[in-house]
Amino acid sequence: ETGVTQTPRHLVMGMTNKKSLKCEQHLGHNAMYWYKQSAKKPLELMFVYNFKEQTENNSVPSRFSPECPNSSHLFLHLHTLQPEDSALYLCASSQEDSGDGTQYFGPGTRLLVL
Amino acid sequence: SQKIEQNSEALNIQEGKTATLTCNYTNYSPAYLQWYRQDPGRGPVFLLLIRENEKEKRKERLKVTFDTTLKQSLFHITASQPADSATYLCALVKTGNQFYFGTGTSLTVIP
């Protein structure tokens, strides 16, 4: 496979469930990101990992917990979510020393919290 | 905080015409601007980048301009085709690769 892959593509969960989103990049990049995309809102950057180290956490609630075991894999662990957390969750990767930071996105996970 | 505004939520245009999308920003000047295309059910795909010291960039039927005085970028698609129908996102990138995305403009090219 090439590019950035995400699983699952769709997820429905109750507010008491625990689930995880998975992202894998096959581009040899050294930075990975989680974004949230809600209808009629800009893409919101949630977490950034450079060289497996978390470098940014934009005031994301603790019910979202990222994990980056290596430079190719990124997880987003979810627990006790709220209905307003329903959105498209996008993973992206980039090469930090490329000079332009171009983001390569995965197809996203469409999350519905009931 | 940085604010990005894209001219309209939706833009309809006749096939063959030039589509022009607008991206305005406030506060800090970016190191560069990027434009992405997003199709339904998919992640955004990078199209073009323009740096703060560049006025214009072209790639095939695409053209981007950047006016740091007006704090505005224009994205043009010439000879538009129905296959160009998608949502187009503007992203302002500050030094240190801090990304700020707009809400996007949904373009529909009518045959």
PDB file of N, CA and C in Angstrom, chain A residues 10-77:
ATOM      1  N   HIS A  10     -15.256   3.834   9.073  1.00  0.00           N
ATOM      2  CA  HIS A  10     -16.475   4.297   9.746  1.00  0.00           C
ATOM      3  C   HIS A  10     -16.536   3.662  11.131  1.00  0.00           C
ATOM      4  N   LEU A  11     -17.030   4.429  12.099  1.00  0.00           N
ATOM      5  CA  LEU A  11     -17.127   3.914  13.470  1.00  0.00           C
ATOM      6  C   LEU A  11     -18.321   4.541  14.160  1.00  0.00           C
ATOM      7  N   VAL A  12     -19.146   3.698  14.747  1.00  0.00           N
ATOM      8  CA  VAL A  12     -20.256   4.153  15.573  1.00  0.00           C
ATOM      9  C   VAL A  12     -19.994   3.658  16.982  1.00  0.00           C
ATOM     10  N   MET A  13     -20.042   4.538  17.959  1.00  0.00           N
ATOM     11  CA  MET A  13     -19.789   4.111  19.332  1.00  0.00           C
ATOM     12  C   MET A  13     -20.678   4.848  20.310  1.00  0.00           C
ATOM     13  N   GLY A  14     -20.942   4.178  21.413  1.00  0.00           N
ATOM     14  CA  GLY A  14     -21.695   4.799  22.479  1.00  0.00           C
ATOM     15  C   GLY A  14     -20.770   5.612  23.362  1.00  0.00           C
ATOM     16  N   MET A  15     -21.355   6.413  24.206  1.00  0.00           N
ATOM     17  CA  MET A  15     -20.552   7.327  25.019  1.00  0.00           C
ATOM     18  C   MET A  15     -19.709   6.595  26.060  1.00  0.00           C
ATOM     19  N   THR A  16     -20.039   5.359  26.352  1.00  0.00           N
ATOM     20  CA  THR A  16     -19.266   4.633  27.367  1.00  0.00           C
ATOM     21  C   THR A  16     -18.224   3.705  26.746  1.00  0.00           C
ATOM     22  N   ASN A  17     -18.186   3.628  25.419  1.00  0.00           N
ATOM     23  CA  ASN A  17     -17.256   2.714  24.753  1.00  0.00           C
ATOM     24  C   ASN A  17     -15.824   3.237  24.775  1.00  0.00           C
ATOM     25  N   LYS A  18     -14.911   2.301  24.518  1.00  0.00           N
ATOM     26  CA  LYS A  18     -13.515   2.643  24.263  1.00  0.00           C
ATOM     27  C   LYS A  18     -13.145   2.074  22.903  1.00  0.00           C
ATOM     28  N   LYS A  19     -12.586   2.898  22.052  1.00  0.00           N
ATOM     29  CA  LYS A  19     -12.180   2.454  20.728  1.00  0.00           C
ATOM     30  C   LYS A  19     -10.873   3.142  20.366  1.00  0.00           C
ATOM     31  N   SER A  20     -10.243   2.646  19.300  1.00  0.00           N
ATOM     32  CA  SER A  20      -9.004   3.262  18.821  1.00  0.00           C
ATOM     33  C   SER A  20      -9.039   3.433  17.314  1.00  0.00           C
ATOM     34  N   LEU A  21      -8.525   4.553  16.857  1.00  0.00           N
ATOM     35  CA  LEU A  21      -8.338   4.790  15.438  1.00  0.00           C
ATOM     36  C   LEU A  21      -6.871   4.536  15.109  1.00  0.00           C
ATOM     37  N   LYS A  22      -6.648   3.964  13.922  1.00  0.00           N
ATOM     38  CA  LYS A  22      -5.283   3.640  13.525  1.00  0.00           C
ATOM     39  C   LYS A  22      -4.912   4.362  12.241  1.00  0.00           C
ATOM     40  N   CYS A  23      -3.671   4.808  12.178  1.00  0.00           N
ATOM     41  CA  CYS A  23      -3.153   5.461  10.980  1.00  0.00           C
ATOM     42  C   CYS A  23      -1.774   4.888  10.682  1.00  0.00           C
ATOM     43  N   GLU A  24      -1.514   4.657   9.412  1.00  0.00           N
ATOM     44  CA  GLU A  24      -0.194   4.173   8.996  1.00  0.00           C
ATOM     45  C   GLU A  24       0.237   4.932   7.759  1.00  0.00           C
ATOM     46  N   GLN A  25       1.480   5.417   7.772  1.00  0.00           N
ATOM     47  CA  GLN A  25       1.982   6.117   6.590  1.00  0.00           C
ATOM     48  C   GLN A  25       3.146   5.322   5.989  1.00  0.00           C
ATOM     49  N   HIS A  26       3.109   5.258   4.650  1.00  0.00           N
ATOM     50  CA  HIS A  26       4.090   4.464   3.901  1.00  0.00           C
ATOM     51  C   HIS A  26       4.996   5.372   3.083  1.00  0.00           C
ATOM     52  N   LEU A  27       5.163   6.606   3.540  1.00  0.00           N
ATOM     53  CA  LEU A  27       5.887   7.616   2.769  1.00  0.00           C
ATOM     54  C   LEU A  27       7.267   7.920   3.341  1.00  0.00           C
ATOM     55  N   GLY A  28       7.613   7.286   4.447  1.00  0.00           N
ATOM     56  CA  GLY A  28       8.913   7.554   5.060  1.00  0.00           C
ATOM     57  C   GLY A  28       9.006   8.914   5.727  1.00  0.00           C
ATOM     58  N   HIS A  29       7.865   9.504   6.061  1.00  0.00           N
ATOM     59  CA  HIS A  29       7.858  10.825   6.693  1.00  0.00           C
ATOM     60  C   HIS A  29       8.211  10.737   8.173  1.00  0.00           C
ATOM     61  N   ASN A  30       8.589  11.895   8.742  1.00  0.00           N
ATOM     62  CA  ASN A  30       9.001  11.908  10.140  1.00  0.00           C
ATOM     63  C   ASN A  30       8.039  12.673  11.045  1.00  0.00           C
ATOM     64  N   ALA A  31       6.908  13.106  10.515  1.00  0.00           N
ATOM     65  CA  ALA A  31       5.915  13.795  11.345  1.00  0.00           C
ATOM     66  C   ALA A  31       4.524  13.271  11.009  1.00  0.00           C
ATOM     67  N   MET A  32       3.692  13.140  12.032  1.00  0.00           N
ATOM     68  CA  MET A  32       2.321  12.671  11.836  1.00  0.00           C
ATOM     69  C   MET A  32       1.367  13.527  12.656  1.00  0.00           C
ATOM     70  N   TYR A  33       0.128  13.619  12.177  1.00  0.00           N
ATOM     71  CA  TYR A  33      -0.831  14.554  12.752  1.00  0.00           C
ATOM     72  C   TYR A  33      -2.214  13.902  12.865  1.00  0.00           C
ATOM     73  N   TRP A  34      -2.973  14.348  13.848  1.00  0.00           N
ATOM     74  CA  TRP A  34      -4.407  14.071  13.905  1.00  0.00           C
ATOM     75  C   TRP A  34      -5.154  15.384  13.757  1.00  0.00           C
ATOM     76  N   TYR A  35      -6.158  15.387  12.848  1.00  0.00           N
ATOM     77  CA  TYR A  35      -7.035  16.522  12.656  1.00  0.00           C
ATOM     78  C   TYR A  35      -8.476  16.071  12.889  1.00  0.00           C
ATOM     79  N   LYS A  36      -9.308  17.036  13.298  1.00  0.00           N
ATOM     80  CA  LYS A  36     -10.751  16.816  13.390  1.00  0.00           C
ATOM     81  C   LYS A  36     -11.419  17.723  12.362  1.00  0.00           C
ATOM     82  N   GLN A  37     -12.332  17.155  11.569  1.00  0.00           N
ATOM     83  CA  GLN A  37     -13.064  17.953  10.588  1.00  0.00           C
ATOM     84  C   GLN A  37     -14.557  17.819  10.843  1.00  0.00           C
ATOM     85  N   SER A  38     -15.175  18.931  11.251  1.00  0.00           N
ATOM     86  CA  SER A  38     -16.617  18.980  11.477  1.00  0.00           C
ATOM     87  C   SER A  38     -17.248  19.816  10.383  1.00  0.00           C
ATOM     88  N   ALA A  39     -18.525  19.586  10.158  1.00  0.00           N
ATOM     89  CA  ALA A  39     -19.239  20.299   9.094  1.00  0.00           C
ATOM     90  C   ALA A  39     -19.153  21.818   9.326  1.00  0.00           C
ATOM     91  N   LYS A  40     -18.857  22.527   8.242  1.00  0.00           N
ATOM     92  CA  LYS A  40     -18.819  23.984   8.236  1.00  0.00           C
ATOM     93  C   LYS A  40     -17.790  24.581   9.193  1.00  0.00           C
ATOM     94  N   LYS A  41     -16.800  23.801   9.598  1.00  0.00           N
ATOM     95  CA  LYS A  41     -15.714  24.293  10.448  1.00  0.00           C
ATOM     96  C   LYS A  41     -14.375  23.996   9.788  1.00  0.00           C
ATOM     97  N   PRO A  42     -13.357  24.797  10.083  1.00  0.00           N
ATOM     98  CA  PRO A  42     -12.036  24.497   9.527  1.00  0.00           C
ATOM     99  C   PRO A  42     -11.473  23.218  10.132  1.00  0.00           C
ATOM    100  N   LEU A  43     -10.554  22.627   9.419  1.00  0.00           N
ATOM    101  CA  LEU A  43      -9.805  21.514   9.987  1.00  0.00           C
ATOM    102  C   LEU A  43      -9.142  21.969  11.286  1.00  0.00           C
ATOM    103  N   GLU A  44      -9.328  21.164  12.342  1.00  0.00           N
ATOM    104  CA  GLU A  44      -8.731  21.493  13.631  1.00  0.00           C
ATOM    105  C   GLU A  44      -7.578  20.551  13.914  1.00  0.00           C
ATOM    106  N   LEU A  45      -6.396  21.116  14.076  1.00  0.00           N
ATOM    107  CA  LEU A  45      -5.251  20.295  14.425  1.00  0.00           C
ATOM    108  C   LEU A  45      -5.371  19.857  15.887  1.00  0.00           C
ATOM    109  N   MET A  46      -5.259  18.552  16.110  1.00  0.00           N
ATOM    110  CA  MET A  46      -5.385  18.012  17.469  1.00  0.00           C
ATOM    111  C   MET A  46      -4.020  17.694  18.078  1.00  0.00           C
ATOM    112  N   PHE A  47      -3.257  16.886  17.362  1.00  0.00           N
ATOM    113  CA  PHE A  47      -1.955  16.434  17.887  1.00  0.00           C
ATOM    114  C   PHE A  47      -0.924  16.409  16.770  1.00  0.00           C
ATOM    115  N   VAL A  48       0.321  16.674  17.157  1.00  0.00           N
ATOM    116  CA  VAL A  48       1.437  16.588  16.227  1.00  0.00           C
ATOM    117  C   VAL A  48       2.529  15.738  16.854  1.00  0.00           C
ATOM    118  N   TYR A  49       3.088  14.831  16.081  1.00  0.00           N
ATOM    119  CA  TYR A  49       4.240  14.050  16.508  1.00  0.00           C
ATOM    120  C   TYR A  49       5.377  14.275  15.509  1.00  0.00           C
ATOM    121  N   ASN A  50       6.509  14.729  16.018  1.00  0.00           N
ATOM    122  CA  ASN A  50       7.726  14.839  15.213  1.00  0.00           C
ATOM    123  C   ASN A  50       8.726  13.839  15.747  1.00  0.00           C
ATOM    124  N   PHE A  51       9.209  12.974  14.857  1.00  0.00           N
ATOM    125  CA  PHE A  51      10.178  11.962  15.284  1.00  0.00           C
ATOM    126  C   PHE A  51       9.666  11.209  16.518  1.00  0.00           C
ATOM    127  N   LYS A  52       8.383  10.872  16.491  1.00  0.00           N
ATOM    128  CA  LYS A  52       7.705  10.089  17.537  1.00  0.00           C
ATOM    129  C   LYS A  52       7.481  10.853  18.837  1.00  0.00           C
ATOM    130  N   GLU A  53       7.901  12.101  18.906  1.00  0.00           N
ATOM    131  CA  GLU A  53       7.689  12.878  20.119  1.00  0.00           C
ATOM    132  C   GLU A  53       6.520  13.831  19.909  1.00  0.00           C
ATOM    133  N   GLN A  54       5.618  13.842  20.879  1.00  0.00           N
ATOM    134  CA  GLN A  54       4.483  14.761  20.740  1.00  0.00           C
ATOM    135  C   GLN A  54       4.963  16.178  20.932  1.00  0.00           C
ATOM    136  N   THR A  55       4.714  17.022  19.945  1.00  0.00           N
ATOM    137  CA  THR A  55       5.173  18.402  20.031  1.00  0.00           C
ATOM    138  C   THR A  55       4.040  19.391  20.169  1.00  0.00           C
ATOM    139  N   GLU A  56       2.817  18.940  19.946  1.00  0.00           N
ATOM    140  CA  GLU A  56       1.713  19.881  20.058  1.00  0.00           C
ATOM    141  C   GLU A  56       0.443  19.169  20.487  1.00  0.00           C
ATOM    142  N   ASN A  57      -0.279  19.805  21.354  1.00  0.00           N
ATOM    143  CA  ASN A  57      -1.566  19.301  21.825  1.00  0.00           C
ATOM    144  C   ASN A  57      -2.452  20.518  21.985  1.00  0.00           C
ATOM    145  N   ASN A  58      -3.315  20.737  21.006  1.00  0.00           N
ATOM    146  CA  ASN A  58      -4.075  21.978  20.985  1.00  0.00           C
ATOM    147  C   ASN A  58      -5.291  21.931  21.893  1.00  0.00           C
ATOM    148  N   SER A  59      -5.058  21.847  23.179  1.00  0.00           N
ATOM    149  CA  SER A  59      -6.136  21.889  24.168  1.00  0.00           C
ATOM    150  C   SER A  59      -7.213  20.861  23.866  1.00  0.00           C
ATOM    151  N   VAL A  60      -6.780  19.676  23.538  1.00  0.00           N
ATOM    152  CA  VAL A  60      -7.723  18.608  23.230  1.00  0.00           C
ATOM    153  C   VAL A  60      -8.156  17.928  24.532  1.00  0.00           C
ATOM    154  N   PRO A  61      -9.456  17.658  24.682  1.00  0.00           N
ATOM    155  CA  PRO A  61      -9.919  16.984  25.907  1.00  0.00           C
ATOM    156  C   PRO A  61      -9.214  15.653  26.134  1.00  0.00           C
ATOM    157  N   SER A  62      -9.068  15.286  27.385  1.00  0.00           N
ATOM    158  CA  SER A  62      -8.325  14.075  27.737  1.00  0.00           C
ATOM    159  C   SER A  62      -9.022  12.795  27.311  1.00  0.00           C
ATOM    160  N   ARG A  63     -10.259  12.878  26.872  1.00  0.00           N
ATOM    161  CA  ARG A  63     -10.939  11.685  26.363  1.00  0.00           C
ATOM    162  C   ARG A  63     -10.350  11.235  25.016  1.00  0.00           C
ATOM    163  N   PHE A  64      -9.498  12.074  24.441  1.00  0.00           N
ATOM    164  CA  PHE A  64      -8.724  11.713  23.247  1.00  0.00           C
ATOM    165  C   PHE A  64      -7.276  11.511  23.688  1.00  0.00           C
ATOM    166  N   SER A  65      -6.720  10.348  23.382  1.00  0.00           N
ATOM    167  CA  SER A  65      -5.365  10.035  23.819  1.00  0.00           C
ATOM    168  C   SER A  65      -4.557   9.503  22.643  1.00  0.00           C
ATOM    169  N   PRO A  66      -3.535  10.240  22.179  1.00  0.00           N
ATOM    170  CA  PRO A  66      -2.754   9.770  21.046  1.00  0.00           C
ATOM    171  C   PRO A  66      -1.634   8.837  21.483  1.00  0.00           C
ATOM    172  N   GLU A  67      -1.196   8.024  20.527  1.00  0.00           N
ATOM    173  CA  GLU A  67      -0.053   7.154  20.749  1.00  0.00           C
ATOM    174  C   GLU A  67       0.716   7.019  19.446  1.00  0.00           C
ATOM    175  N   CYS A  68       2.027   7.175  19.515  1.00  0.00           N
ATOM    176  CA  CYS A  68       2.860   7.068  18.313  1.00  0.00           C
ATOM    177  C   CYS A  68       4.017   6.111  18.607  1.00  0.00           C
ATOM    178  N   PRO A  69       3.822   4.815  18.375  1.00  0.00           N
ATOM    179  CA  PRO A  69       4.851   3.843  18.730  1.00  0.00           C
ATOM    180  C   PRO A  69       6.092   3.909  17.851  1.00  0.00           C
ATOM    181  N   ASN A  70       5.941   4.365  16.620  1.00  0.00           N
ATOM    182  CA  ASN A  70       7.081   4.546  15.711  1.00  0.00           C
ATOM    183  C   ASN A  70       6.697   5.579  14.661  1.00  0.00           C
ATOM    184  N   SER A  71       7.619   5.908  13.796  1.00  0.00           N
ATOM    185  CA  SER A  71       7.373   7.022  12.868  1.00  0.00           C
ATOM    186  C   SER A  71       6.354   6.684  11.783  1.00  0.00           C
ATOM    187  N   SER A  72       5.955   5.426  11.674  1.00  0.00           N
ATOM    188  CA  SER A  72       4.998   5.038  10.633  1.00  0.00           C
ATOM    189  C   SER A  72       3.586   4.848  11.144  1.00  0.00           C
ATOM    190  N   HIS A  73       3.420   4.738  12.449  1.00  0.00           N
ATOM    191  CA  HIS A  73       2.109   4.420  13.010  1.00  0.00           C
ATOM    192  C   HIS A  73       1.661   5.468  14.022  1.00  0.00           C
ATOM    193  N   LEU A  74       0.367   5.736  13.973  1.00  0.00           N
ATOM    194  CA  LEU A  74      -0.224   6.698  14.901  1.00  0.00           C
ATOM    195  C   LEU A  74      -1.597   6.189  15.291  1.00  0.00           C
ATOM    196  N   PHE A  75      -1.901   6.265  16.580  1.00  0.00           N
ATOM    197  CA  PHE A  75      -3.208   5.833  17.075  1.00  0.00           C
ATOM    198  C   PHE A  75      -3.891   7.002  17.779  1.00  0.00           C
ATOM    199  N   LEU A  76      -5.212   6.944  17.792  1.00  0.00           N
ATOM    200  CA  LEU A  76      -5.994   7.875  18.597  1.00  0.00           C
ATOM    201  C   LEU A  76      -6.961   7.039  19.420  1.00  0.00           C
ATOM    202  N   HIS A  77      -6.706   6.993  20.718  1.00  0.00           N
ATOM    203  CA  HIS A  77      -7.549   6.205  21.611  1.00  0.00           C
ATOM    204  C   HIS A  77      -8.699   7.078  22.110  1.00  0.00           C
TER     205      HIS A  77
END
